[in-house]
Coordinates of C-alpha atoms in Angstrom, one line a residue:
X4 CA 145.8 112.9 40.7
X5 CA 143.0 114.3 38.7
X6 CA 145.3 114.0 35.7
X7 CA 146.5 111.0 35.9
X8 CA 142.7 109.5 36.8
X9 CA 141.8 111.0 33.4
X10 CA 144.6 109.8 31.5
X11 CA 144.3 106.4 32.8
X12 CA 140.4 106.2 32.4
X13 CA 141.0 107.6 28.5
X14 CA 143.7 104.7 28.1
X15 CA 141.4 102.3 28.9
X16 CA 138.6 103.2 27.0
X17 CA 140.7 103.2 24.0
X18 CA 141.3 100.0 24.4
X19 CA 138.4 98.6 25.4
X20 CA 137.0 100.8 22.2
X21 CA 139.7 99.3 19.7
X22 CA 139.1 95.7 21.0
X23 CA 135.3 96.0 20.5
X24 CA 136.2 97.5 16.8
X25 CA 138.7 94.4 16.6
X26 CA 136.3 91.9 17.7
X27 CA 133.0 93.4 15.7
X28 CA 135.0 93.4 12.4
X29 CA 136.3 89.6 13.1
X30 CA 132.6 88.9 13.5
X31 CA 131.0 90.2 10.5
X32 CA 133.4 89.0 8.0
X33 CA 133.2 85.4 9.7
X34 CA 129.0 85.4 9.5
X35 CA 129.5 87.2 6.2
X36 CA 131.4 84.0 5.2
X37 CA 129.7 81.2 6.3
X38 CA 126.5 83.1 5.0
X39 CA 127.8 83.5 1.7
X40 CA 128.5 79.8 1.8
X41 CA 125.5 78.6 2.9
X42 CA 123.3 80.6 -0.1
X43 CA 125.6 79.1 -2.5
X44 CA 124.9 75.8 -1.6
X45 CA 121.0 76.3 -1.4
X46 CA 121.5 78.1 -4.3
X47 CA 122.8 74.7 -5.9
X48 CA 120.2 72.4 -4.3
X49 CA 117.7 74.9 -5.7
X50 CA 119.0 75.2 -9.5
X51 CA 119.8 71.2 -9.3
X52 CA 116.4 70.8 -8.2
X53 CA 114.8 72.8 -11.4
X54 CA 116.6 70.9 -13.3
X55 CA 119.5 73.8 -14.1
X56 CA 122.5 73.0 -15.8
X57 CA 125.5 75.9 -14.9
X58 CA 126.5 76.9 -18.3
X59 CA 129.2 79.6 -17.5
X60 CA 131.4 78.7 -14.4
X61 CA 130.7 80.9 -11.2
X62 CA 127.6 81.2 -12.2
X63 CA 125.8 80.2 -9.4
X64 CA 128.0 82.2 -7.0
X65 CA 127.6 85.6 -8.9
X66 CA 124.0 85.3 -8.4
X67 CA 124.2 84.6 -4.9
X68 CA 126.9 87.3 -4.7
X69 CA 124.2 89.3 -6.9
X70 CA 121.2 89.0 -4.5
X71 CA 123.2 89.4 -1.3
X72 CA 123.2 92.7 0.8
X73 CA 126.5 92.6 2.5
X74 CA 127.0 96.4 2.9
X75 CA 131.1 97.5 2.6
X76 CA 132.3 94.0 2.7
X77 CA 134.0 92.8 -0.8
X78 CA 133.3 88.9 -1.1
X79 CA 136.1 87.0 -3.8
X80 CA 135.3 83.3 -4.2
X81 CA 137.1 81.0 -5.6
X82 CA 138.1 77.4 -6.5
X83 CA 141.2 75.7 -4.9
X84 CA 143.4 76.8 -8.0
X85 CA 142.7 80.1 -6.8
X86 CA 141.0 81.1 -9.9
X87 CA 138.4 83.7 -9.1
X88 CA 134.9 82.5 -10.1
X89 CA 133.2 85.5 -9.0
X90 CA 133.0 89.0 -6.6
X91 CA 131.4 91.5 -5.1
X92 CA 133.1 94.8 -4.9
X93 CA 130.7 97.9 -4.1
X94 CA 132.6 100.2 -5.9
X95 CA 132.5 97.8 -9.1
X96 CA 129.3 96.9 -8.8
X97 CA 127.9 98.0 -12.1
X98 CA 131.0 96.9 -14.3
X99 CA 130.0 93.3 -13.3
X100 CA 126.9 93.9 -14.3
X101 CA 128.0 94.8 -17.9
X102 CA 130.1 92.2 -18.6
X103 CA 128.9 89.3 -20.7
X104 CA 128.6 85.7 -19.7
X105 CA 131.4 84.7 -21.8
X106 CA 133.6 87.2 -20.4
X107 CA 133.3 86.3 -17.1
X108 CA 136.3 84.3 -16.5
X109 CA 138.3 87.2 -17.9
X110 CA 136.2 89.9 -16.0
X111 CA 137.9 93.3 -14.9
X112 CA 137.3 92.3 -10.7
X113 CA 140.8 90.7 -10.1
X114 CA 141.6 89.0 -7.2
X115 CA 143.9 91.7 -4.9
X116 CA 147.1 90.3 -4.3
X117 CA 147.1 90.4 -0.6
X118 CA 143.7 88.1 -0.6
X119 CA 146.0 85.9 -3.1
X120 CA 148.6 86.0 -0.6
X121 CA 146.4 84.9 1.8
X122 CA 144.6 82.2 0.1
X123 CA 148.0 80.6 -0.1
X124 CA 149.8 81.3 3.4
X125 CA 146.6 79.5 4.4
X126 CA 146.8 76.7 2.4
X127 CA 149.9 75.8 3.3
X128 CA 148.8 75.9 6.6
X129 CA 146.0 73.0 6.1
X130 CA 148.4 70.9 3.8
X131 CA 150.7 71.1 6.5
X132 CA 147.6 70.6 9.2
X133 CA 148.3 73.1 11.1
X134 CA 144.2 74.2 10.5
X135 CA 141.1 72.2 9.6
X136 CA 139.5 72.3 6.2
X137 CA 135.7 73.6 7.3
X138 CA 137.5 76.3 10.4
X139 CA 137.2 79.8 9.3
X140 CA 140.3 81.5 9.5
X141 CA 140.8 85.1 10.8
X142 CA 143.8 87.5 9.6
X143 CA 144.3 91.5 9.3
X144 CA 145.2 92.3 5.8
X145 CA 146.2 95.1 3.7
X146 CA 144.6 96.1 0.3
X147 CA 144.8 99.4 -1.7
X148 CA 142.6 101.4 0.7
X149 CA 144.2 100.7 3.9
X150 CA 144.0 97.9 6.4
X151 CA 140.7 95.4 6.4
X152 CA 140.4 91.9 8.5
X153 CA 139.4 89.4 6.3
X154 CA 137.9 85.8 6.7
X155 CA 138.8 82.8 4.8
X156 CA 136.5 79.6 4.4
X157 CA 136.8 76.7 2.6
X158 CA 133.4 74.9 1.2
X159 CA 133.3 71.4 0.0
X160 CA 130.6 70.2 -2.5
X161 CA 127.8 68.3 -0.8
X162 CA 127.1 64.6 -1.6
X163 CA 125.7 64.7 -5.0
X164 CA 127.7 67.9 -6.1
X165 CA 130.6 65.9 -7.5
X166 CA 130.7 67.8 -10.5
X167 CA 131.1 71.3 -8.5
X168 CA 134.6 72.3 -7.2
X169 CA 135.6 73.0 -3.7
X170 CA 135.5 76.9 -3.3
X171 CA 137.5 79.6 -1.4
X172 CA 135.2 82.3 0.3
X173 CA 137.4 85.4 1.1
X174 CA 135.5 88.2 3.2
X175 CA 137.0 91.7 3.5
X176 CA 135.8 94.6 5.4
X177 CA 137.7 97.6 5.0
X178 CA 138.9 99.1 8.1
X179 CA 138.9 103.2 8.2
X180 CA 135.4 104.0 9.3
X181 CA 137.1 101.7 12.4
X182 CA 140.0 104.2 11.9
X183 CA 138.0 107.3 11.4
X184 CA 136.2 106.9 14.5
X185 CA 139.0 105.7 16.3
X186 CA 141.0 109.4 15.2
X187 CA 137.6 111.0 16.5
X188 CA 137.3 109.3 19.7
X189 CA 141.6 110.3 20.2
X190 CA 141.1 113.9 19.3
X191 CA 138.1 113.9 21.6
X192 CA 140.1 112.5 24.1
X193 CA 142.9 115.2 23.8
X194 CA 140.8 118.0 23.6
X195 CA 138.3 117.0 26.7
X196 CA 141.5 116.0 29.2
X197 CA 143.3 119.1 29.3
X198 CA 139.8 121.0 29.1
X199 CA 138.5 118.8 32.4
X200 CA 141.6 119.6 33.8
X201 CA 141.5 123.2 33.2
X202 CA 137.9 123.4 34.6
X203 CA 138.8 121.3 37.8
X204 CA 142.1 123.3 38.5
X205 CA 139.5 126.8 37.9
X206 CA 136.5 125.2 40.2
X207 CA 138.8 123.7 42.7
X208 CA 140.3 126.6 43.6
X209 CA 137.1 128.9 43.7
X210 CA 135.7 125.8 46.0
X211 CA 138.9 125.9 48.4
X212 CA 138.7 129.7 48.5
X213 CA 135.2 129.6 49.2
X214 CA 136.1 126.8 51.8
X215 CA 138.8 128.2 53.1
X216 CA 137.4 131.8 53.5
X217 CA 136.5 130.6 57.0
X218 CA 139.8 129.4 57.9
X219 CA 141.4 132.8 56.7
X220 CA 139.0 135.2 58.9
X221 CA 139.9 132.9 62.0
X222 CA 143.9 133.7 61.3
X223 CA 143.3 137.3 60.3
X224 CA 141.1 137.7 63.6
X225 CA 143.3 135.7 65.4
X226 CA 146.4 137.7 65.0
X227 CA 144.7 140.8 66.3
X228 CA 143.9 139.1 69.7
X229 CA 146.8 140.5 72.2
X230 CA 146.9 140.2 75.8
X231 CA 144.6 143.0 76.7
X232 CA 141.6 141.5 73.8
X233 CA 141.6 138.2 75.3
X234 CA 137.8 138.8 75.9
X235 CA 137.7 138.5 71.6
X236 CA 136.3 135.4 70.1
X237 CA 137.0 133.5 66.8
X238 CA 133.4 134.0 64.0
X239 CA 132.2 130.6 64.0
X240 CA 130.4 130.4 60.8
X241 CA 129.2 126.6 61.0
X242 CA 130.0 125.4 63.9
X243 CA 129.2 121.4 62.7
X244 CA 132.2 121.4 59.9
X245 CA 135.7 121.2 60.3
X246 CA 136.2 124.9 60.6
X247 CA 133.5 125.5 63.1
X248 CA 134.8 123.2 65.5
X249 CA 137.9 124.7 65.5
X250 CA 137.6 127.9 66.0
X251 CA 134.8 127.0 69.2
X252 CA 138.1 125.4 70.2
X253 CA 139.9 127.9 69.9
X254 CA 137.3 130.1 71.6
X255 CA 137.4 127.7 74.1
X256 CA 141.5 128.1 74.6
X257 CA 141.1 132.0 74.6
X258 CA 138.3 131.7 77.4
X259 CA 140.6 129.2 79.5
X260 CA 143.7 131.7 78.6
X261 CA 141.7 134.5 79.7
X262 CA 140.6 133.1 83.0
X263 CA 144.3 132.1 83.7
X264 CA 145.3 135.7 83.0
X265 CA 142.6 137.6 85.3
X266 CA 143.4 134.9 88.2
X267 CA 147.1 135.8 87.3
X268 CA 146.5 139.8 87.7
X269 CA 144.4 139.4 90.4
X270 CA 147.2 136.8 92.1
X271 CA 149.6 139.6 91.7
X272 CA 147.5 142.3 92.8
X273 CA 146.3 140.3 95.7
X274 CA 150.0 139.4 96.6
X275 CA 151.2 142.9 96.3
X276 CA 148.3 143.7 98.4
X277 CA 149.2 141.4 101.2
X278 CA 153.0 142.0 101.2
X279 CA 152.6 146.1 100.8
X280 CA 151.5 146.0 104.8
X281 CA 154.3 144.8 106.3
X282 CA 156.9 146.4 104.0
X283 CA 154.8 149.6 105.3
X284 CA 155.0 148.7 108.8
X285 CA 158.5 147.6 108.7
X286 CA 159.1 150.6 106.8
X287 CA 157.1 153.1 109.1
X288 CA 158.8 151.6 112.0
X289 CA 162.4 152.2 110.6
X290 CA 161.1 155.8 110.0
X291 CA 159.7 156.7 113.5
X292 CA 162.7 155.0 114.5
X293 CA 165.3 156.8 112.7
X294 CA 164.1 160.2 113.0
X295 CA 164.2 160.7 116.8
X296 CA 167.8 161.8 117.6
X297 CA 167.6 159.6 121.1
X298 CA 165.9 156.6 121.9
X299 CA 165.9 154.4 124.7
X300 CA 166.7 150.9 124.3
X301 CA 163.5 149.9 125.2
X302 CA 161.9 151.8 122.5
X303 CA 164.6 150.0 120.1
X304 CA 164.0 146.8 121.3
X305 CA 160.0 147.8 120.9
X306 CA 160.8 149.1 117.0
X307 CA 162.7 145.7 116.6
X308 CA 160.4 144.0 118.1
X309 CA 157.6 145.0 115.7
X310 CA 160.4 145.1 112.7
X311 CA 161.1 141.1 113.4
X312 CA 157.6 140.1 113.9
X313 CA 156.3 142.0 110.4
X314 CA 159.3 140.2 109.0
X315 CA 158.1 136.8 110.0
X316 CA 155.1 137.7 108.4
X317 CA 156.7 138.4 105.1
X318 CA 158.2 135.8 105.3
X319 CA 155.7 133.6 105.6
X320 CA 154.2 135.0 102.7
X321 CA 157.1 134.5 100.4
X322 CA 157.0 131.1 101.3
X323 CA 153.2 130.5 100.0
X324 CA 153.7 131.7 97.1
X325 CA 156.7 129.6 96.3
X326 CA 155.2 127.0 97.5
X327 CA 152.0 127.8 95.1
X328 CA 154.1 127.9 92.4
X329 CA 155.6 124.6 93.1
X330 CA 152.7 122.9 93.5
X331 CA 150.9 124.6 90.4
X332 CA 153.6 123.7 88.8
X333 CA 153.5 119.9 89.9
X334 CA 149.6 120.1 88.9
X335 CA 150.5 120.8 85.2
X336 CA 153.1 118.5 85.1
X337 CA 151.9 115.6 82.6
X338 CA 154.3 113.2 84.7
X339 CA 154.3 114.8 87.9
X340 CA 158.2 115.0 88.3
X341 CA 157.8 118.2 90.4
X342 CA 157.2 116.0 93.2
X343 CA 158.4 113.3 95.1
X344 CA 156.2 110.0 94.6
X345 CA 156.9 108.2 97.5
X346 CA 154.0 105.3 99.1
X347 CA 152.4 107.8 102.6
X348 CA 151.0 106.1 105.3
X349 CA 148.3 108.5 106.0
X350 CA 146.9 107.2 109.8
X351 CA 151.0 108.1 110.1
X352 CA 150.9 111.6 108.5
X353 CA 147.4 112.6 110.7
X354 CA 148.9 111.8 113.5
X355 CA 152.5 113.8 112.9
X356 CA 149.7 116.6 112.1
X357 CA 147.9 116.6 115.4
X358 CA 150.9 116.1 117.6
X359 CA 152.2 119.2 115.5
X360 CA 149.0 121.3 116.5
X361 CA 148.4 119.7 120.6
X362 CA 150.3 122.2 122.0
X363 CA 148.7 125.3 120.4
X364 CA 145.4 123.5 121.1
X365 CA 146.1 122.7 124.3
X366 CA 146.7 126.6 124.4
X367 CA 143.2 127.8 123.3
X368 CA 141.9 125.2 125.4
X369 CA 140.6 123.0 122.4
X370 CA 140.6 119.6 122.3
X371 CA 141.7 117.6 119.3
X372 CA 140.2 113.9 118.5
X373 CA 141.3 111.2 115.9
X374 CA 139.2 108.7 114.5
X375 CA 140.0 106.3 112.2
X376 CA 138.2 103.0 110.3
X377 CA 140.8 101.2 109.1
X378 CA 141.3 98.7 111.6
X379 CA 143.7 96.2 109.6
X380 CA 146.2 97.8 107.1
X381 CA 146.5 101.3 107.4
X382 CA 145.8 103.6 103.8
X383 CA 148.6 104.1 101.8
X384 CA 149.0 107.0 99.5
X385 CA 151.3 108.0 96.4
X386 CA 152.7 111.5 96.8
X387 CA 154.9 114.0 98.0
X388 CA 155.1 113.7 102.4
X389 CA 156.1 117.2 103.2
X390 CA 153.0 118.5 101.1
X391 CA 150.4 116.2 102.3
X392 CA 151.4 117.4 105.8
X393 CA 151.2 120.6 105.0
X394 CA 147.6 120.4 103.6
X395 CA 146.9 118.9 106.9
X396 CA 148.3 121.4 108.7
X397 CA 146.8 124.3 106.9
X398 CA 143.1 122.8 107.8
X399 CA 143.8 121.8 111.5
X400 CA 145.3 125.7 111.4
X401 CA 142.3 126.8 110.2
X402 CA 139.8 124.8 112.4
X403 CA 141.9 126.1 115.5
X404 CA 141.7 129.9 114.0
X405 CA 137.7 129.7 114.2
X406 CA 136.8 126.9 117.6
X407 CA 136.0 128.5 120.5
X408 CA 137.7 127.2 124.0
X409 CA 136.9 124.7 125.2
X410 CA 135.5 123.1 121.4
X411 CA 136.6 119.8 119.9
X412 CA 138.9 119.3 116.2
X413 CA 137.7 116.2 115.1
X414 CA 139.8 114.2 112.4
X415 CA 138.0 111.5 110.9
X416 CA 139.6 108.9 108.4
X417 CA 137.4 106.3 106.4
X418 CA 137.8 104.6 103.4
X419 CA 135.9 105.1 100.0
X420 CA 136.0 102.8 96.2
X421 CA 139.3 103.3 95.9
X422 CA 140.2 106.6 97.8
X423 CA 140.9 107.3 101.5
X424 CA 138.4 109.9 102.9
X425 CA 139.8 112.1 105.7
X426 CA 137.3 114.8 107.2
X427 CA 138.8 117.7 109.5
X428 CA 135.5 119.6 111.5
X429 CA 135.4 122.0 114.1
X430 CA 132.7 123.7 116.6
X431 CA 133.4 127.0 115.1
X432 CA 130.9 129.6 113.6
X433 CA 131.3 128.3 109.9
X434 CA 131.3 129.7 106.9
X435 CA 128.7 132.3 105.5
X436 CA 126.9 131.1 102.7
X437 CA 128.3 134.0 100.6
X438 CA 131.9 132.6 101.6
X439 CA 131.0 129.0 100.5
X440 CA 132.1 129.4 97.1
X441 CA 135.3 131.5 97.4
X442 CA 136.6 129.8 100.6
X443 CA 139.5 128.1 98.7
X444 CA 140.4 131.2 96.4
X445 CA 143.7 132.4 97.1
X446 CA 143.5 135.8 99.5
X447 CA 140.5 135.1 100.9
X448 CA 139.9 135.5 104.5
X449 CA 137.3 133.6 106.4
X450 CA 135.3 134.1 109.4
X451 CA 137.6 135.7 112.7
X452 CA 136.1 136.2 116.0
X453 CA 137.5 139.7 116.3
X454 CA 137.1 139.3 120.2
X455 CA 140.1 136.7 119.9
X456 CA 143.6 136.7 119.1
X457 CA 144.6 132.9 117.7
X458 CA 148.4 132.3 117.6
X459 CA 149.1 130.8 114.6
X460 CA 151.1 127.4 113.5
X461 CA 154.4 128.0 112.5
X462 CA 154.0 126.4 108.9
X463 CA 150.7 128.3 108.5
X464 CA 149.8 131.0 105.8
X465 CA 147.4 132.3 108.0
X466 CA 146.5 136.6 107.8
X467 CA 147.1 136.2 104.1
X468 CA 144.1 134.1 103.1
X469 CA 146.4 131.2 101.5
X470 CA 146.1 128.5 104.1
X471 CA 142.8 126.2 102.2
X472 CA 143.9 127.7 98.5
X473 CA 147.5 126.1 99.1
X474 CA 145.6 122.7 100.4
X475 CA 143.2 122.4 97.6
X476 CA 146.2 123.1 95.3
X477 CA 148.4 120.1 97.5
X478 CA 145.3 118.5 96.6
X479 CA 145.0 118.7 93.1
X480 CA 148.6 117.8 92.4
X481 CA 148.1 114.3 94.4
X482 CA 144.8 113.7 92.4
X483 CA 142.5 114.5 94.9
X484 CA 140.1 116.9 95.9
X485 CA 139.6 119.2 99.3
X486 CA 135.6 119.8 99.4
X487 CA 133.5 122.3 101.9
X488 CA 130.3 120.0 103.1
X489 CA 127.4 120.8 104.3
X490 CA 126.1 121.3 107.9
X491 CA 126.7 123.2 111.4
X492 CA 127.8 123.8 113.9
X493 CA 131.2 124.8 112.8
X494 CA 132.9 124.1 109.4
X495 CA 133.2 120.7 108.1
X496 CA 136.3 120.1 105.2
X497 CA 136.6 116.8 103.4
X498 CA 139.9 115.4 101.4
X499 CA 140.0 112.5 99.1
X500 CA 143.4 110.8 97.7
X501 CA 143.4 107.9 95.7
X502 CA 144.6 104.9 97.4
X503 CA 147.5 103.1 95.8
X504 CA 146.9 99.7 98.6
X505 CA 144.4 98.9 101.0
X506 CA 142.8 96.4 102.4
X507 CA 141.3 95.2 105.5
X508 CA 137.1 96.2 106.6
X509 CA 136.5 99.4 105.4
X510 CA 133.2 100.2 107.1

């Protein structure tokens, strides 16, 4: 691109040069001629003025021709039988000078033949009348040294003059200083293009080395990062350019990747954690089992007992963690397609929950109560059924883990700007401040009265500390958010879902 920028900008300065060398030339021998012209006829007012009778022909012009400082240009005038009456030749100068008066006609300056040439093309011309008698003409001639533009003008004798003939004033200027610095300027030009060139192809690539320095430390560091030096970060040398910003990026997606894999190790050790106890115990009890020779069935039905209920357990836990899995997966799902997207009614869905809980409640001795707002169109939201139940159920599992008998669940649905607010509190002891902030991390176990043995739901993950992480994550995947507020007795949990239609007083 550089190149051809060059090339193109050299092009047109040529041109622009030769055009102003064109035009400048056509000027001076046009003002050269009408100059010329005008001295010789002040130079005839004058001598008819003194009284001066022109005793050799051409005299008059020579002297004009004589006085006049017209630099390279060679001046031929003559009459309109093309005989020269005089000249003015630098280089022949000082012959004219020499020659006597009555030589003059006969003088060594001869009229070059391509001024003769000319002289006659345009005359033809003007008989024809094609051009005007007093309009200077213009034409690029060749003579003995090379090319020269040359003007022709034609000056008629003032009233009064009718005894002087008509003359011919031919102006040359010789062309090759024009040339010579036209051959300088070209052999300028093809020296200083291939020299820029060779100094922007050297700088440019010490300035994108230099630029790109940056850019090579961030690959070299970044293909030493592995799994186990996720804790690494990207040199950020300035971190307002191009460069800097991506490698704080980049930083930034080795942070987030590094969070992701220590919640993944500690999911996986957690996991392994929670299903290692009842593999033992089913385990332990196949053991004791097996290694007595006799057993009653009593003590089988005991072992089996224990075996089946450890199993139920396991279970259980499989089943979170599928169910985790599908519903991270449905999170990071740019369309959602891992679940269903069907419009919930969710007055509908809270009250499937509670009738689902009542008898377990009615149990413990704890009373369940449903409030709701809407008083005109129930809320309607857009997600999977099955899943929003379950996050129900998970926090009315929860509340009935931690109420005392004889304490009330209340569920309380409102609306909000476009969301449908639906609060879940019980009487319980609440959550320790130090709690607070893990309660929804998955594996972590709340507040148990240890006085107290709670049956739990049968959809439940409860004993393995995934009951609130799997609703926050139900949560998440609908668009919504599962948040721990503030105040006691007991604990208080509140879930938003956007609305998709509503209507009616929400107060």
């Amino acid at each position: 691109m550089l190149a051809c920028l060059l090339v193109a900008f050299a092009w047109a300065g040529w041109l622009t040069l030769e055009q102003v060398l064109r035009q400048r030339a056509a000027t001076v021998v046009r003002e050269s001629a009408r100059v010329v012209a005008g001295s010789i006829l002040a130079e005839r007012r004058a001598a008819a003025a003194r009284g001066e009778v022109e005793t050799v022909r051409g005299e008059h012009e020579q002297a004009v021709l004589r006085e006049l400082r017209a630099g390279d240009l060679d001046i031929f005038i003559t009459d309109e039988a093309e005989q020269l009456m005089a000249a003015r030749q630098p280089e022949l100068g000082e012959a004219i000078e020499r020659r006597a008066d009555s030589e003059r006609e006969s003088a060594a300056v001869v009229l070059p033949r391509a001024v003769r040439d000319l002289m006659t093309a345009v005359r033809a011309q003007r008989d024809a009348g094609a051009l005007s008698d007093s309009s200077v003409v213009i034409r690029e001639i060749t003579i003995e040294s090379g090319p020269a533009r040359a003007a022709l003008l034609r000056v008629e004798p003032e009233p009064g003059d009718e005894g002087e003939p008509a003359l011919l004033i031919a102006a040359l200027r010789p062309e090759q200083d024009d040339l010579q610095l036209l051959r300088q300027v070209r052999t300028t030009i093809f020296l200083a293009i291939p020299l820029a060139l060779l100094l922007s192809i050297i700088a440019g690539f010490l300035l994108a080395r230099r630029s790109l320095a940056p850019l090579d430390a961030i690959v070299t560091r970044t293909a030493t990062i592995t799994a186990a030096s996720l804790d690494d970060r990207l040199p950020v040398v300035n971190p307002h350019d191009e460069l800097g910003r991506l490698a704080q990026i980049i930083n930034d997606l080795l942070g987030r990747v590094g969070e992701a894999f220590r919640r993944q190790r500690q999911f996986v050790a957690d996991a392994s954690h929670e299903l290692r106890t009842p593999i033992a115990i089913i385990r332990g009890e196949a053991d004791v089992t097996l290694r007595r020779a006799e057993r009653t069935a009593q003590e089988y039905r005991e072992a089996l007992g224990v075996i089946h209920g450890e199993s139920i357990r396991l279970s259980r836990i499989v089943d979170d963690l599928f169910l985790l899995t599908r519903v991270d997966a449905a999170a990071h799902t740019a369309r959602g397609d891992a679940l269903r997207r069907d419009a919930v009614d969710v007055s509908e869905l809270v009250g499937d929950a509670v009738r689902s809980v009542r008898t377990i409640a009615d149990t413990q001795g704890v009373a369940v109560r449903t409030v709701s707002v809407f008083d005109v169109v129930p809320p309607r939201v857009q997600g999977d059924a099955q899943l929003l139940r379950r996050l129900l159920i998970n926090l009315l599992d929860n509340a009935l883990k931690h109420s005392p008998p004889g304490g009330t669940i209340t569920v309380h649905l409102a609306g909000e700007p476009g969301a449908v607010a639906l609060t879940v509190r019980d009487e319980g002891p609440g959550i320790p401040a130090n709690q607070r902030d893990r309660v929804f991390e998955r594996f972590v176990h709340g507040v148990h009265d240890p006085d107290r043995a709670v049956p739990a739901t049968e959809s439940s993950g409860a004993g393995a500390g995934l009951g609130l992480a799997i609703a926050q994550a139900i949560a998440h995947a609908h668009g919504g958010n599962i948040t721990l507020l503030d105040g006691t007795p007991g604990a208080t949990f509140k879930v938003s879902l956007p609305l998709i239609s509503s209507a009616g007083d929400h107060s």
